[in-house]
Short mmCIF file of C-alpha atoms in Angstrom, two decimals:
data_model
loop_
_atom_site.label_atom_id
_atom_site.label_comp_id
_atom_site.label_asym_id
_atom_site.label_seq_id
_atom_site.Cartn_x
_atom_site.Cartn_y
_atom_site.Cartn_z
CA MET A 1 -0.01 0.33 -0.17
CA LEU A 2 2.76 2.25 1.08
CA PHE A 3 4.72 1.80 -2.49
CA ILE A 4 1.35 2.36 -4.39
CA SER A 5 1.10 5.66 -2.51
CA GLY A 6 4.13 6.38 -3.83
CA MET A 7 2.66 6.84 -7.59
CA ILE A 8 0.64 9.89 -5.86
CA PRO A 9 2.99 12.09 -8.03
CA LEU A 10 2.67 10.04 -11.18
CA TRP A 11 -1.23 10.08 -11.00
CA LEU A 12 -1.24 13.99 -10.23
CA PHE A 13 0.95 14.52 -13.50
CA THR A 14 -0.93 12.34 -15.68
CA VAL A 15 -4.60 12.17 -14.80
CA GLY A 16 -4.57 14.98 -12.20
CA THR A 17 -4.06 17.41 -15.10
CA HIS A 18 -6.98 16.61 -16.87
CA VAL A 19 -8.91 16.71 -13.69
CA LEU A 20 -7.64 20.38 -12.47
CA TYR A 21 -6.98 21.60 -16.30
CA ASN A 22 -8.88 24.69 -15.51
CA GLY A 23 -7.99 25.60 -12.06
CA GLU A 24 -5.09 27.26 -10.62
CA VAL A 25 -3.92 24.45 -8.12
CA GLN A 26 0.18 24.36 -8.06
CA ILE A 27 0.73 20.72 -7.01
CA PRO A 28 4.42 20.59 -5.37
CA TYR A 29 5.35 17.23 -7.10
CA THR A 30 9.05 17.47 -5.50
CA ASN A 31 7.69 18.10 -2.29
CA ILE A 32 5.33 14.74 -2.37
CA LEU A 33 7.91 12.90 -3.80
CA THR A 34 10.28 13.78 -1.24
CA SER A 35 7.92 12.79 1.78
CA LEU A 36 6.88 9.48 -0.03
CA LEU A 37 10.82 8.61 -0.15
CA GLY A 38 10.92 9.80 3.53
CA LEU A 39 8.46 6.81 4.22
CA VAL A 40 9.07 4.37 2.40
CA VAL A 41 12.90 4.27 2.90
CA PRO A 42 12.69 3.66 6.60
CA VAL A 43 10.01 1.27 5.73
CA ALA A 44 12.02 -0.63 3.29
CA ILE A 45 15.09 -0.77 5.72
CA GLY A 46 12.60 -2.32 8.10
CA MET A 47 11.69 -5.02 5.84
CA VAL A 48 15.28 -6.05 4.94
CA ILE A 49 16.29 -6.31 8.94
CA GLN A 50 13.47 -8.07 9.35
CA TRP A 51 14.32 -10.61 6.64
CA LYS A 52 18.17 -10.54 7.06
CA LYS A 53 18.71 -10.32 10.75
CA PRO A 54 15.52 -10.84 12.43
CA ASN A 55 17.63 -10.98 15.99
CA TRP A 56 18.45 -7.39 15.08
CA ALA A 57 14.57 -6.40 14.60
CA LYS A 58 13.71 -7.74 18.08
CA TYR A 59 16.51 -5.58 20.01
CA ILE A 60 15.25 -2.69 17.63
CA VAL A 61 11.52 -2.90 18.26
CA MET A 62 12.15 -3.49 22.20
CA GLY A 63 14.35 0.08 21.90
CA ILE A 64 11.59 1.66 20.03
CA ARG A 65 8.83 0.86 22.21
CA PRO A 66 9.65 3.29 25.19
CA LEU A 67 10.33 6.11 22.38
CA MET A 68 6.77 5.25 20.94
CA VAL A 69 5.31 5.69 24.47
CA ILE A 70 6.77 9.04 24.64
CA PHE A 71 5.70 9.79 21.14
CA PHE A 72 1.82 9.38 21.90
CA ILE A 73 1.90 10.92 24.90
CA PHE A 74 3.72 14.04 23.34
CA VAL A 75 0.87 13.65 20.50
CA PHE A 76 -1.78 13.80 22.65
CA THR A 77 -1.14 16.33 24.68
CA VAL A 78 1.08 18.84 23.31
CA GLY A 79 0.10 17.94 19.58
CA VAL A 80 -3.22 18.13 20.73
CA TYR A 81 -3.04 21.58 22.12
CA ALA A 82 -1.10 22.98 19.48
CA ASN A 83 -3.66 21.83 16.81
CA LEU A 84 -7.02 22.85 18.51
CA TYR A 85 -7.67 24.67 15.37
CA ILE A 86 -8.59 21.43 13.53
CA PHE A 87 -11.34 21.06 16.08
CA THR A 88 -12.62 24.30 15.49
CA LEU A 89 -12.78 23.53 11.85
CA MET A 90 -14.57 20.42 12.39
CA ARG A 91 -17.13 22.17 14.59
CA ASN A 92 -17.95 25.01 11.86
CA LYS A 93 -17.66 22.40 8.98
CA PRO A 94 -19.58 19.16 10.63
CA GLU A 95 -19.96 17.61 6.90
CA ILE A 96 -15.97 17.00 7.25
CA LEU A 97 -16.96 14.84 10.28
CA LEU A 98 -19.32 12.86 8.33
CA ALA A 99 -17.24 12.48 5.25
CA GLY A 100 -14.31 11.42 7.89
CA ALA A 101 -16.71 8.75 9.23
CA LEU A 102 -17.87 7.47 5.82
CA VAL A 103 -14.49 6.53 4.65
CA PRO A 104 -13.49 4.16 6.93
CA TYR A 105 -16.93 3.06 7.86
CA LEU A 106 -17.89 1.96 4.20
CA GLY A 107 -14.73 0.41 3.99
CA PHE A 108 -15.42 -1.96 6.61
CA LEU A 109 -18.83 -2.67 5.39
CA PHE A 110 -17.80 -2.88 1.61
CA GLY A 111 -14.63 -5.11 2.41
CA GLY A 112 -16.91 -7.26 4.55
CA VAL A 113 -19.78 -7.76 2.04
CA VAL A 114 -16.87 -8.62 -0.50
CA ALA A 115 -15.35 -11.09 1.32
CA SER A 116 -18.79 -12.33 2.26
CA VAL A 117 -19.96 -12.90 -1.35
CA THR A 118 -16.65 -14.91 -1.93
CA CYS A 119 -17.40 -17.32 0.44
CA GLN A 120 -14.43 -16.63 3.04
CA SER A 121 -14.40 -17.92 6.48
CA TRP A 122 -15.42 -15.68 9.48
CA LYS A 123 -11.79 -15.24 10.35
CA ASN A 124 -10.97 -14.12 6.98
CA ILE A 125 -14.10 -11.77 6.77
CA ARG A 126 -13.28 -9.84 9.70
CA THR A 127 -9.54 -9.47 8.44
CA ILE A 128 -10.68 -8.20 4.85
CA ALA A 129 -13.14 -5.73 6.50
CA ILE A 130 -10.46 -4.24 8.93
CA GLU A 131 -7.81 -4.04 6.52
CA THR A 132 -10.15 -2.19 3.91
CA GLY A 133 -11.71 -0.11 6.81
CA ILE A 134 -8.52 1.13 7.94
CA GLN A 135 -7.05 4.00 6.11
CA ASN A 136 -3.45 5.16 6.06
CA THR A 137 -4.50 8.55 7.15
CA GLY A 138 -0.87 9.17 8.47
CA ILE A 139 0.66 9.19 4.63
CA ALA A 140 -2.31 11.91 3.88
CA ILE A 141 -1.23 13.99 6.76
CA VAL A 142 2.45 14.18 6.32
CA LEU A 143 1.95 14.57 2.54
CA LEU A 144 -0.30 17.57 2.90
CA LYS A 145 1.55 18.87 5.98
CA VAL A 146 4.56 18.85 4.25
CA SER A 147 3.83 19.12 0.62
CA LEU A 148 1.37 22.20 0.54
CA PRO A 149 2.25 25.95 1.39
CA SER A 150 0.74 27.40 4.86
CA PRO A 151 -2.17 28.06 5.44
CA ASP A 152 -3.25 25.41 2.86
CA ASN A 153 -1.43 22.67 4.60
CA ASP A 154 -3.23 23.23 8.15
CA ILE A 155 -6.67 23.32 6.47
CA SER A 156 -6.18 20.50 4.12
CA ILE A 157 -5.58 17.76 7.12
CA VAL A 158 -8.59 18.56 8.83
CA ALA A 159 -10.35 15.67 6.88
CA PRO A 160 -7.85 12.68 6.99
CA ILE A 161 -7.55 13.58 10.87
CA ALA A 162 -11.42 13.55 11.24
CA ALA A 163 -11.16 10.08 9.28
CA ALA A 164 -8.26 9.11 11.99
CA ILE A 165 -10.54 9.63 14.67
CA PHE A 166 -13.36 7.69 13.88
CA THR A 167 -11.56 5.08 12.05
CA PRO A 168 -10.67 3.08 15.53
CA VAL A 169 -14.41 3.48 17.09
CA PRO A 170 -15.99 0.24 15.74
CA MET A 171 -13.09 -2.03 16.88
CA LEU A 172 -13.00 -0.29 19.96
CA VAL A 173 -16.70 -1.24 20.57
CA ALA A 174 -16.34 -4.53 19.38
CA ILE A 175 -13.47 -5.56 21.66
CA ILE A 176 -15.43 -3.71 24.63
CA GLY A 177 -18.19 -5.91 24.08
CA TYR A 178 -16.22 -9.04 23.34
CA GLU A 179 -14.32 -8.51 26.78
CA VAL A 180 -17.82 -8.11 28.71
CA TYR A 181 -18.91 -11.20 26.75
CA LYS A 182 -15.89 -13.23 28.08
CA ARG A 183 -16.14 -12.20 31.51
CA CYS A 184 -19.75 -12.37 32.12
CA PHE A 185 -21.17 -15.05 29.78
CA LYS A 186 -18.61 -17.42 29.60
CA LYS A 187 -17.77 -17.18 33.38
CA LYS A 188 -21.50 -18.31 33.82
CA GLN A 189 -21.13 -21.12 31.43
CA SER A 190 -18.00 -22.50 33.32
CA VAL A 191 -19.73 -22.49 36.52
CA TYR A 192 -23.03 -24.03 35.17
CA ILE A 193 -20.44 -26.91 33.69
CA ASP A 194 -18.81 -27.19 37.35
CA ASP A 195 -22.40 -27.37 38.94
CA HIS A 196 -23.16 -30.28 37.00
CA GLU A 197 -20.06 -32.03 36.26
CA GLY A 198 -20.65 -34.13 39.58
CA GLU A 199 -23.84 -35.46 37.99
CA SER A 200 -23.01 -36.15 34.71
CA ASN A 201 -19.73 -38.42 36.18
CA GLU A 202 -22.77 -40.22 38.43
CA GLU A 203 -24.64 -40.54 35.57
CA GLY A 204 -21.92 -41.68 33.66
CA GLY A 205 -20.76 -44.46 36.26
CA LYS A 206 -24.49 -45.68 36.49
CA ASP A 207 -24.42 -46.18 32.57
CA LYS A 208 -20.66 -47.66 32.88
CA LEU A 209 -21.65 -50.43 35.48
CA PRO A 210 -23.89 -52.73 33.01
CA VAL A 211 -21.55 -52.25 30.23
CA GLN A 212 -18.49 -53.73 32.40
CA GLU A 213 -20.61 -56.28 33.50
CA ASN A 214 -21.84 -57.24 29.91
CA ARG A 215 -18.32 -57.45 29.01
CA TYR A 216 -17.35 -59.57 31.88
CA MET A 217 -20.04 -61.94 31.14
CA GLU A 218 -18.99 -62.30 27.39
CA LEU A 219 -15.50 -63.05 28.57
CA LYS A 220 -16.43 -65.54 30.80
CA GLU A 221 -18.91 -67.42 28.41
CA ASN A 222 -16.22 -67.28 25.94
CA ASN A 223 -13.71 -68.76 28.18
CA ASN A 224 -16.21 -71.21 29.34
CA ASP A 225 -16.70 -72.45 25.52
CA HIS A 226 -12.83 -72.49 24.94
CA CYS A 227 -12.50 -74.82 28.00
CA VAL A 228 -15.47 -77.26 26.54
CA ARG A 229 -13.99 -77.45 22.88
CA LYS A 230 -10.66 -78.75 24.88
#
């Protein structure tokens, strides 16, 4: 997906010129390509390390985890405070919120329906729906923020940020629902099974006694017949 995103400058240079032929939009191809290379090259290096030196990859992941925690804390505190204008624009333009929600939700729906029509398993249906619905908004935010001049770059990232906000909501609801089901209903079922386990063993023992006696009688009769023949 990241490699296909690298074709954005080519698409803008070919098809985009016909779409925007009567506009005065100046597309910064060089900035877009530079931003994409800044995303693609680290990913390619990581894939090579994972392929050639998997042990190195484990240590790199262990070292990156604390940095990621610090990064997320910084983004959700200082980053949100520095970009409060985005929420103001969302409030003034509620259709942006609607578009941001429809992009991932229609992706979830479309991916799930296509997977169901093609007779995939339930596990594959969930995977395909999630993969289709989750949009790589990070690429869009970086490209728009770096490529366009100010204030166009600040205004243009409102839509992908709205999509990023609404994307994890269905999965979060599903996880919470599953945890509630697992902690409440499954425990009740296990308690019910434990309460009736003794009864099933007693019933099983009663059923097994006649079977064991019948087998004993059959063995005894076979031994008697063998002795008579001798």
